[in-house]
XYZ file of C-alpha atoms in Angstrom:
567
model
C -62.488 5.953 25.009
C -62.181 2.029 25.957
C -62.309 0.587 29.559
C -59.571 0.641 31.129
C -58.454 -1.316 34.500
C -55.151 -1.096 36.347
C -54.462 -4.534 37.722
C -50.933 -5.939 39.502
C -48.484 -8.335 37.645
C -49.398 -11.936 39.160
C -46.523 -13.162 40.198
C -45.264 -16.202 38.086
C -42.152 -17.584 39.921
C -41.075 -17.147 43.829
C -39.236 -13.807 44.746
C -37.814 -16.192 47.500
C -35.272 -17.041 44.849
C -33.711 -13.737 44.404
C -31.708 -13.055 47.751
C -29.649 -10.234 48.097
C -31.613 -7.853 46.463
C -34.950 -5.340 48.085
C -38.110 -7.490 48.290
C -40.073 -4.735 45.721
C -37.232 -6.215 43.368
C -37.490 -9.478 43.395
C -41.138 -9.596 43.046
C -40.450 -7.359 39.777
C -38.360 -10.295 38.716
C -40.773 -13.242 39.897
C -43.580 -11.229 38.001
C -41.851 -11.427 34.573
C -41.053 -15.038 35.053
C -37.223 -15.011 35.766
C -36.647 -18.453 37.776
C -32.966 -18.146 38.911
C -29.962 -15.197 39.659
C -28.328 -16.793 36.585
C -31.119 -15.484 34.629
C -29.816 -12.092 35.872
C -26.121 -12.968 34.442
C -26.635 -11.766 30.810
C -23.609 -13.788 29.197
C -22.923 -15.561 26.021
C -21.823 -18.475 27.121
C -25.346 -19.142 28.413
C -27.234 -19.027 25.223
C -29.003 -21.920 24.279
C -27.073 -24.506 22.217
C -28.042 -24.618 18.753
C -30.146 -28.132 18.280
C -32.180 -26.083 15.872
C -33.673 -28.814 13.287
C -32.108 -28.441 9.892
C -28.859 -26.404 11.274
C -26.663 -29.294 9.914
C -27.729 -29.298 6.540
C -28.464 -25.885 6.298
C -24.198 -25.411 7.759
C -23.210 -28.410 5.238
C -24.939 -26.851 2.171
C -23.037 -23.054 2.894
C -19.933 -24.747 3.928
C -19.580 -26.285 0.273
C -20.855 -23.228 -1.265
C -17.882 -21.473 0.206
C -15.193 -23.754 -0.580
C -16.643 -24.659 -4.508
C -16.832 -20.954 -5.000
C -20.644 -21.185 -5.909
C -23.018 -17.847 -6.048
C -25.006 -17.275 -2.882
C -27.853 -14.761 -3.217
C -29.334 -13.476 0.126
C -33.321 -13.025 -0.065
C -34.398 -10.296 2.801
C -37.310 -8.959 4.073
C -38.411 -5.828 4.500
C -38.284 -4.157 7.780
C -35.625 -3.934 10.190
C -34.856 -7.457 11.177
C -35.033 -8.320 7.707
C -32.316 -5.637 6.641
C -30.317 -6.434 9.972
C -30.602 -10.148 8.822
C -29.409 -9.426 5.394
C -26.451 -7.195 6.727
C -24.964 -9.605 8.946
C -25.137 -12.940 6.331
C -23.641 -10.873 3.071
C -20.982 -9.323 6.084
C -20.011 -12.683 7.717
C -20.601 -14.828 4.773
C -18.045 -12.541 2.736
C -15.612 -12.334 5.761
C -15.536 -16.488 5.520
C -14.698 -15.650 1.419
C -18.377 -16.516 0.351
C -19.178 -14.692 -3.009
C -22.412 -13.295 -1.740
C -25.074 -11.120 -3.162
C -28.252 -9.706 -1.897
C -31.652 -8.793 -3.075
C -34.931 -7.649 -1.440
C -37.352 -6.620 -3.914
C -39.840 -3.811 -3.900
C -42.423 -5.064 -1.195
C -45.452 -3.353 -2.621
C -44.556 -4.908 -6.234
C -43.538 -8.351 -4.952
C -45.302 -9.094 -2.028
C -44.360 -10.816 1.234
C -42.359 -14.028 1.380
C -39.835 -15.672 -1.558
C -42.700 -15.748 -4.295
C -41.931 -17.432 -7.915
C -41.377 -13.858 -9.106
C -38.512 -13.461 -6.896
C -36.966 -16.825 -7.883
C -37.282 -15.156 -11.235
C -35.670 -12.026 -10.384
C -32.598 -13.559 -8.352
C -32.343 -15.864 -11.161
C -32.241 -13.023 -13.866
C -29.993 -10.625 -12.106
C -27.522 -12.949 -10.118
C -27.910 -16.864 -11.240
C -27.141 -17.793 -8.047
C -26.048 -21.607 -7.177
C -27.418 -21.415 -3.532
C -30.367 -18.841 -2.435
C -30.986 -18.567 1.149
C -33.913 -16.425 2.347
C -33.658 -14.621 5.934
C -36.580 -13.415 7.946
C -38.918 -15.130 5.035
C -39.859 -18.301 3.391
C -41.317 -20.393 5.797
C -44.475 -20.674 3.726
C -43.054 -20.034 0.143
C -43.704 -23.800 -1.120
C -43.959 -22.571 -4.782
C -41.074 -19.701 -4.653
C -39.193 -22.700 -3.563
C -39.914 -24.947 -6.110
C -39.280 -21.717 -9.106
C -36.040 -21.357 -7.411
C -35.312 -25.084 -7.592
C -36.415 -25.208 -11.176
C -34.670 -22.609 -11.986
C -31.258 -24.698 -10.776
C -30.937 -23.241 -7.343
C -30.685 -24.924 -4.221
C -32.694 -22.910 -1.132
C -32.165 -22.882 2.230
C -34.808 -21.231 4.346
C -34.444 -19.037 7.587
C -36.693 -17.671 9.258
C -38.770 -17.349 12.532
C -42.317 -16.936 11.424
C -44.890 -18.924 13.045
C -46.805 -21.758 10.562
C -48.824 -24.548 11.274
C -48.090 -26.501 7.911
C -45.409 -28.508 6.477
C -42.345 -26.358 5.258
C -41.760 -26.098 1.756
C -39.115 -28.485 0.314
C -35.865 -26.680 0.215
C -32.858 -28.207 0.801
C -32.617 -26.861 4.289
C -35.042 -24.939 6.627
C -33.966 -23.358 9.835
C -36.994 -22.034 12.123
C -37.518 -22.613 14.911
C -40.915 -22.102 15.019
C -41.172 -25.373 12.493
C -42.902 -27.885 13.024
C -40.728 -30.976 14.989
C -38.137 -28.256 16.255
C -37.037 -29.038 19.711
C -35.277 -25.847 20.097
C -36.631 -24.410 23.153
C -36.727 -20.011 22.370
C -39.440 -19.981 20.209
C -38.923 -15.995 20.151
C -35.749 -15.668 18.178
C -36.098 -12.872 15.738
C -35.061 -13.453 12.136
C -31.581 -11.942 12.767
C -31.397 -14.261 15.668
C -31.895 -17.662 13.707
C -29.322 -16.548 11.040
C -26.956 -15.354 14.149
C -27.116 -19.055 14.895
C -27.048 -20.308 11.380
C -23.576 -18.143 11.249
C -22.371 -18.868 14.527
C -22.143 -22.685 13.946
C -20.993 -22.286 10.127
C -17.907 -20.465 11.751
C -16.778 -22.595 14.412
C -17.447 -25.783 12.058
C -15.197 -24.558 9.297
C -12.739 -22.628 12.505
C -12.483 -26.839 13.706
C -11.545 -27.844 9.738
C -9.059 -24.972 9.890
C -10.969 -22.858 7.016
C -11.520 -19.043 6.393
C -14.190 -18.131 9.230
C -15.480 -15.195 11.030
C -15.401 -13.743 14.766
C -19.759 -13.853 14.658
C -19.626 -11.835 17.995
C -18.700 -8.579 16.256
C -22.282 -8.788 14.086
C -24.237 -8.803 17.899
C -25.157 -5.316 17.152
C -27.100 -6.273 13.966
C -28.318 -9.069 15.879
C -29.718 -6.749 18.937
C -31.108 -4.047 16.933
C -32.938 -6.282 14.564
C -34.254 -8.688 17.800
C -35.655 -4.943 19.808
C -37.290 -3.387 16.856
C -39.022 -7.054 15.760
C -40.381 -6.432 19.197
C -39.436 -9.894 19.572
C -40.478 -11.403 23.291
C -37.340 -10.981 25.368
C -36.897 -14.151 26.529
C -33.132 -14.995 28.572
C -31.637 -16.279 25.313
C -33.026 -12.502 23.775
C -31.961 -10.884 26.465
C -28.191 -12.099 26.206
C -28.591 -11.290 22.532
C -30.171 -7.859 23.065
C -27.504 -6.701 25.975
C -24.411 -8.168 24.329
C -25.087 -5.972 21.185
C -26.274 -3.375 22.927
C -22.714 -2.955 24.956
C -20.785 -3.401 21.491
C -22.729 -0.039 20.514
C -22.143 1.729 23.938
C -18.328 1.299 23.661
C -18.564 2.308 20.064
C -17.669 -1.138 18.526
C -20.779 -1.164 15.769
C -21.203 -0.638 12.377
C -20.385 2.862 11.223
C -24.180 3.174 9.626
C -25.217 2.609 13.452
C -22.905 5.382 14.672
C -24.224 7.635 11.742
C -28.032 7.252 12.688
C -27.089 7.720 16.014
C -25.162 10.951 15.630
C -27.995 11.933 13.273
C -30.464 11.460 15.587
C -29.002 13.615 18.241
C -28.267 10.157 20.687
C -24.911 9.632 22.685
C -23.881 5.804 21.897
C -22.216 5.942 25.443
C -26.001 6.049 27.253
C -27.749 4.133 24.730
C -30.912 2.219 26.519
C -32.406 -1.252 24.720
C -35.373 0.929 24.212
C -33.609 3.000 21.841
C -33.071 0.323 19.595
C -36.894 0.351 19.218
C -37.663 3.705 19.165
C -34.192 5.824 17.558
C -33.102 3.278 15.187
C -35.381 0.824 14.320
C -38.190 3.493 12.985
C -35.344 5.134 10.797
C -33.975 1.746 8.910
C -38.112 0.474 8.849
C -38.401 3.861 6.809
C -36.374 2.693 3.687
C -38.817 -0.725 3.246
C -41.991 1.419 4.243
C -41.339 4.786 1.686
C -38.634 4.087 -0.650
C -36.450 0.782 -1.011
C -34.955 -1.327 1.906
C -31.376 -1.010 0.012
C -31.113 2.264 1.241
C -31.414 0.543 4.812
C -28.833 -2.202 4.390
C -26.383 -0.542 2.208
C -26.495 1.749 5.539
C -25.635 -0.896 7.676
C -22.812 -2.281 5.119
C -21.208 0.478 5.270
C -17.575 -0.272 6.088
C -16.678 3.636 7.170
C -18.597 6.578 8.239
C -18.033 8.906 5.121
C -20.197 6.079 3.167
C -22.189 5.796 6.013
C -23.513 9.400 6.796
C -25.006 10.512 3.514
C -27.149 7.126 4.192
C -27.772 7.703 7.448
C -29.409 11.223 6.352
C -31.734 9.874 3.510
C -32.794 7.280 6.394
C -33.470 10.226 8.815
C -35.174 12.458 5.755
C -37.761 9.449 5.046
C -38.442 8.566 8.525
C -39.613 12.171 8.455
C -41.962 11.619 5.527
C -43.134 8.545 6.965
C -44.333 10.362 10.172
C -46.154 12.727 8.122
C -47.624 10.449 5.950
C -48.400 8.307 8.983
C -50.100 11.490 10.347
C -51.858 12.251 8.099
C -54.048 8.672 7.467
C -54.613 8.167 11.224
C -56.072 11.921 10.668
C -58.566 11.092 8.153
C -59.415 7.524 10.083
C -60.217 9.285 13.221
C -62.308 11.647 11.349
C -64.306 8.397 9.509
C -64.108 7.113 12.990
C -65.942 10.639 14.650
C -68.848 9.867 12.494
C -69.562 6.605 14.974
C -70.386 7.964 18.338
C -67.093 6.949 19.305
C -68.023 5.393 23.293
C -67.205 2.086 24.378
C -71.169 1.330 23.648
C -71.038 2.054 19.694
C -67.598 1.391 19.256
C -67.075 -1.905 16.513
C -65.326 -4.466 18.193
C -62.858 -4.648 15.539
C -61.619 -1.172 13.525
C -61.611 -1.922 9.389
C -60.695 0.953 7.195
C -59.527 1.379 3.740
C -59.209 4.744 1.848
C -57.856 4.095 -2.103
C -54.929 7.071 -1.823
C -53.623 5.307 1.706
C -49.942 4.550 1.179
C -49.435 0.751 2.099
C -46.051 1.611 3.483
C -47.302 3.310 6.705
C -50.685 1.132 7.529
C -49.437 -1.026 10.048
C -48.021 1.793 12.354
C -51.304 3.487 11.786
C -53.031 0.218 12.559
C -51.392 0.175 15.366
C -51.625 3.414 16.971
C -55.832 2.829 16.443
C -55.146 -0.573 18.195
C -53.349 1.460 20.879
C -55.907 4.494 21.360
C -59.440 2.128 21.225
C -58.506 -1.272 22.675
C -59.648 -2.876 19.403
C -58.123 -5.299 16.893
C -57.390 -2.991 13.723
C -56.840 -3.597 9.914
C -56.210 -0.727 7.602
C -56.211 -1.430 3.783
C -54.297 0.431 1.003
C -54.802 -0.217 -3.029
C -52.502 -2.638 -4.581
C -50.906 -1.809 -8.049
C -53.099 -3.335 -9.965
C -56.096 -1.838 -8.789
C -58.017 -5.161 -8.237
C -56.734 -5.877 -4.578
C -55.832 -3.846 -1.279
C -53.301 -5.141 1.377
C -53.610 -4.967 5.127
C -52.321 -4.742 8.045
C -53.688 -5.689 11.233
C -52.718 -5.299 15.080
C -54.230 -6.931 17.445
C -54.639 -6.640 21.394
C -54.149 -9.136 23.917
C -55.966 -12.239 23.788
C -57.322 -12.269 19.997
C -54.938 -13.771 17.816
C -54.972 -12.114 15.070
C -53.079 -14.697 11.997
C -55.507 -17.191 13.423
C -58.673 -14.880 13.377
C -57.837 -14.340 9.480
C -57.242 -17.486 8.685
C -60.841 -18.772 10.267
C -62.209 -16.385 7.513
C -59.931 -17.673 4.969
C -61.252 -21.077 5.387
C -64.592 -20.595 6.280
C -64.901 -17.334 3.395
C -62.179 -18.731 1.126
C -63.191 -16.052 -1.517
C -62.623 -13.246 1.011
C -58.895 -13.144 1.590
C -56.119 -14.320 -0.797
C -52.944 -14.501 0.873
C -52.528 -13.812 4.868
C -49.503 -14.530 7.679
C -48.300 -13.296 10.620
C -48.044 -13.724 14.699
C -50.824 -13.241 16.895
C -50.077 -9.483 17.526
C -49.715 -8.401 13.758
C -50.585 -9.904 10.685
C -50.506 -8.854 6.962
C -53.328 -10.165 4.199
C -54.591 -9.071 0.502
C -57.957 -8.836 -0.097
C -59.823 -8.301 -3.750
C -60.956 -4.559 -3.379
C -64.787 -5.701 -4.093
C -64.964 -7.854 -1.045
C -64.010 -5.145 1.562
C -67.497 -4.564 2.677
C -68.516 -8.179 3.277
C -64.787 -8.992 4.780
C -65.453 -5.802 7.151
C -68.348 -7.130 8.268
C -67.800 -11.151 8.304
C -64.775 -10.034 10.308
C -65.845 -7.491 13.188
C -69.049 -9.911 13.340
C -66.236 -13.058 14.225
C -64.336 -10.732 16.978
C -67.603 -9.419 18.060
C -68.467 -12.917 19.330
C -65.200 -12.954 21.280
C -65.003 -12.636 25.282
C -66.316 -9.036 25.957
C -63.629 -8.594 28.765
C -61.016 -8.795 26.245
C -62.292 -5.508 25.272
C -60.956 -3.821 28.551
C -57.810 -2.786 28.491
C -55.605 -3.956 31.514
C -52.647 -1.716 33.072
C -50.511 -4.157 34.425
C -48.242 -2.297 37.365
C -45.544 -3.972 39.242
C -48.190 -2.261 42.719
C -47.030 0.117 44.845
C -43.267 1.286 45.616
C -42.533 1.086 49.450
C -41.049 4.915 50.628
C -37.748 3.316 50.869
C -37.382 3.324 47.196
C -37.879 7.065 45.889
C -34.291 7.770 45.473
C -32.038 7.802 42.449
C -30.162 4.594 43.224
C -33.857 2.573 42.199
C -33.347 4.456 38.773
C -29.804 2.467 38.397
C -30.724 -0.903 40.254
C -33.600 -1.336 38.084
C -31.652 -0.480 34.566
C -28.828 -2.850 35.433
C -31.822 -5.803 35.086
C -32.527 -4.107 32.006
C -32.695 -5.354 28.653
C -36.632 -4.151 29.303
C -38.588 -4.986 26.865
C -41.292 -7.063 25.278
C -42.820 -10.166 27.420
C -40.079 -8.470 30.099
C -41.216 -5.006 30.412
C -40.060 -1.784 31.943
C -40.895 -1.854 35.666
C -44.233 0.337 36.444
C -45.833 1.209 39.486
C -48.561 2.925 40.765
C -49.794 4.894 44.176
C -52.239 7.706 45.104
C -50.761 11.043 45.853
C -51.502 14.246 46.922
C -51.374 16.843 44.878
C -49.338 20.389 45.853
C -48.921 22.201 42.673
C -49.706 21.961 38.674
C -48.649 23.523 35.876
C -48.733 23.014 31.761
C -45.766 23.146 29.980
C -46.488 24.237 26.396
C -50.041 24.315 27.226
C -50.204 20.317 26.111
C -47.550 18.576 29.249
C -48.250 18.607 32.780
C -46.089 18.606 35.696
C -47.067 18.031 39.090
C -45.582 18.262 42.517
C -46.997 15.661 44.544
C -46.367 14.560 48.321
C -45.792 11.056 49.010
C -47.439 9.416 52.997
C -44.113 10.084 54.438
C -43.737 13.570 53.366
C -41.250 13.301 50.488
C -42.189 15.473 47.408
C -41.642 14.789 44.006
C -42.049 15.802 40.612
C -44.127 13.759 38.438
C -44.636 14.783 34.191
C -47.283 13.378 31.970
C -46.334 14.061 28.477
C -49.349 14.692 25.591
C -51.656 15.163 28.629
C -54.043 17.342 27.231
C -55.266 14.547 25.126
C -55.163 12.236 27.159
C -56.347 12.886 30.504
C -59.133 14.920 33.006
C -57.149 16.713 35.077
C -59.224 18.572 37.821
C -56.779 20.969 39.721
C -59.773 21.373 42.591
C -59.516 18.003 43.727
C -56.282 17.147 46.372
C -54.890 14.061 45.451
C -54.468 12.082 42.054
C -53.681 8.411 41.037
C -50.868 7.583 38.894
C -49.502 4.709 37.361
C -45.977 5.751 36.624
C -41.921 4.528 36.107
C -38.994 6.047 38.014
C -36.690 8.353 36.125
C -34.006 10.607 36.215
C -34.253 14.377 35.407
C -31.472 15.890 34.751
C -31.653 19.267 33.894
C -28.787 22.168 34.143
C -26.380 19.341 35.358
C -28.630 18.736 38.132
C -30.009 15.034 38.641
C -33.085 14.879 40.116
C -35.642 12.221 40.757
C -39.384 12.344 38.854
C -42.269 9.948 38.368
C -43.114 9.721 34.043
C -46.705 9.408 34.034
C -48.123 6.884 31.998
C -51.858 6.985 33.445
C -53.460 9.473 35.867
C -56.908 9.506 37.053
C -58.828 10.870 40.058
């Protein structure tokens, strides 16, 4: 197994600037950055104002659309923030009286991005006047040009990072762009069509025109920001918790409710987490095993009687996607057994490609290898046409992993024919032939990297003072809550001694430990047999752990959830 060292949060602002509250919480706030209490007031009317470059001409161009009764196709991406971006533009567009259609083509067939052979398509099924692409586009120069050819005009949205000109469509909204002032760079493809929408409505609202009330789509525009695992930044997090309250008081789209009720989940006691980990996984399922329709004709739904029957085939393919999912990580442990898998012989990047891998479940399996050795990981699966396989890489902190692919691309430009991404995930297509010599030209590049980077860190929030084992620390800390990525759940860490074990389906472990001052506690690592050493002879153990209720027979109780134990 990799390294692994437990290390405190620096702190990156002053806790002296959060009065009012205990000290252990605002050095949890100064650790993740937060530089005033208004950070802490989660309210609309403090999200950024939209100077995004090319929001004028992107709200002119739609505006005209509208009123001249042109076609508008929507172009979407595949996973959840592109189906949540989709959702809410053919919704709010049609509420203004847009006539508004949507398309997002088989990803395995079509590839990533607005290629010429979706121009084609849109063109062939729809003949749209306008196209606007959501969650895609920002480097489809020649997609751009088909659709232009083929008499469209294109406006672009997206948040993808690029380092080159954008293509030339009529309008491109990113702000990730190149010469865009606009200062959240971490706005999730729902969130810079959000924006787009926001400012369409109140322009034409001013001019006395058909509009929309934009705030009843922040549900889209939450669940589509959490499961992009988009950096929760204080614009985000208004985003994120706005939604997230429409869906507690039961004011979301019925295909919400549906997948909700589905999944066994009250809406009332929904977390921000859930939005990751409940619904997110379920509307990803439709791009990854079947058809992202399925996902977004979900979310359309206008009443819960469409809805439900959805909502199930959602559910019924998440299922086959954890199977399938299963089922390669499996077989790439097993390749992986026949390295002597120790931090000594381990590569420093994981490559693996198998021809019957399904290309719809690679990145999560990518990413649970990431997870489990500390490595950057690609795993391939065959394209169609049997000449190339597609991958999809995760990375770990510290190695970017777009820009790691793209030093092979130009320094190997035979080796990889199409790549993009962030620094944490990145997709490419390689021709099948070349896998052994990009395998190796690539672990050889990361192997040449920093060898700490190879360690992974456990970043805890240090110890909690005795003061604050008590259920009100469970509440305090979820009312600062959206938690989430770049703002993460609060985790802390102590030695304690141990007074009684036991297994809980022979794979769990629950311990009773005693704190200095005498207070005992439960504490429940979940999966432990696989994970950790647990030596019931020796008297005390360190944890790293987060505070959480128990509740169990109506009784609340306090516990610790283990997330690393050692002794």
């Amino acid at each position: 197994m990799p390294k692994l060292e437990i290390k405190q949060r620096p702190l990156l602002t002053r806790p002296e600037f959060f009065q009012g509250v205990p000290s252990f919480v605002a050095d949890i706030l100064a650790r993740r950055g937060v530089e005033s209490e208004q950070e802490l007031e989660l309210k609309l009317k403090h999200l950024l104002a939209p100077t995004m470059k090319g929001l004028p001409e992107a709200i002119q161009l739609i505006d005209q659309a509208i009123d001249t009764g042109q076609k508008i196709v929507i172009v979407g991406d595949y996973d959840a923030d592109g189906a949540t971006s989709t959702t809410l533009m053919v919704l709010a567009l049609r509420d203004m009286g847009a006539h508004v259609e949507y398309l997002v083509p088989d990803r395995f067939k079509y590839g990533y991005g607005l290629t010429p052979a979706i121009a084609d398509l849109a063109f062939a099924n729809f003949t749209p006047d306008l196209l606007i692409t959501v969650d895609n586009g920002i480097s489809s120069h020649e997609g751009v040009k088909q659709a232009q050819d083929h008499g469209m005009q294109v406006i672009i949205t997206d948040h993808h990072l690029t380092t080159k000109p954008t293509p030339a469509a009529e309008a491109v909204v990113n702000p990730n762009q190149l010469g865009c002032d606009f200062l959240s760079k971490a706005l999730a493809g729902v969130g810079v069509a959000f924006y787009v929408l926001a400012n369409l409505s109140t322009h034409r609202k001013k001019l006395g025109k058909s509009s929309t009330v934009i705030t009843n789509y922040l549900d889209l525009v939450a669940l589509g920001t959490y499961a992009d695992v988009a950096s929760l930044d204080y614009n985000n997090r208004i985003l994120v918790d706005a939604g997230l309250k429409r869906i507690q008081q039961h004011l979301c789209r019925p295909g919400i409710s549906a997948l909700l009720e589905i999944a066994g989940r009250d809406a009332a006691t929904l977390k921000a987490q859930d939005l990751g980990f409940v619904l997110g996984p379920r509307i990803n399922a439709a791009g990854r095993m079947e058809t992202m329709d399925i996902g977004i004709e979900c979310l359309l739904a206008s009443d819960l009687a469409t809805a439900y029957p959805l909502a199930e085939q959602l559910n019924k393919l998440n299922v086959e996607r954890r199977q399938v999912e299963g089922k390669i990580k499996q077989e790439a442990l097993t390749e992986l057994e026949k390295i002597q898998l120790d931090e000594n012989t381990l590569p420093a990047a994981l490559i693996m490609f198998e021809q019957h891998w399904h290309q719809g479940v690679i990145g999560i399996v990518a990413g649970r290898l990431k997870e489990q050795f500390h490595r950057p990981s690609i795993v391939f699966a065959a394209d169609e046409d049997g000449i190339h396989i597609k991958g999809s890489a995760r990375s770990i902190e510290g190695i970017h992993i777009r820009d790691s692919i793209e030093r092979i691309a130009e320094q190997y430009p035979h080796l990889v024919s199409h790549f993009g991404g962030h620094a944490a995930a990145a997709g490419l297509t390689i021709k099948k032939q070349h896998f052994a010599e990009f395998k190796q030209v690539f672990e050889q590049l990361i192997a040449e990297m920093d060898e700490s980077l190879f360690t992974a860190t456990l970043w805890t929030d240090g110890e909690l003072p005795a003061s604050a084992f008590q259920i009100e620390t469970v509440d305090l800390l979820q009312n600062l809550s959206p938690w989430g990525q770049k703002f993460p759940q609060p985790i802390f860490e102590g030695i304690f001694k141990i007074l009684d074990y036991r297994w809980l389906k022979d794979v769990h472990l629950k311990l009773r430990v005693a704190l200095e001052s005498g207070q005992v506690m439960d504490a429940i690592a979940f999966n432990a047999i696989d994970k950790y050493k647990f030596d019931p002879m020796k008297q005390h153990v360190r944890l790293v752990y987060e505070l959480d209720k128990n509740v169990f027979n109506g009784n609340v109780s306090l516990q610790m959830r283990i997330a690393h134990l050692e002794q």
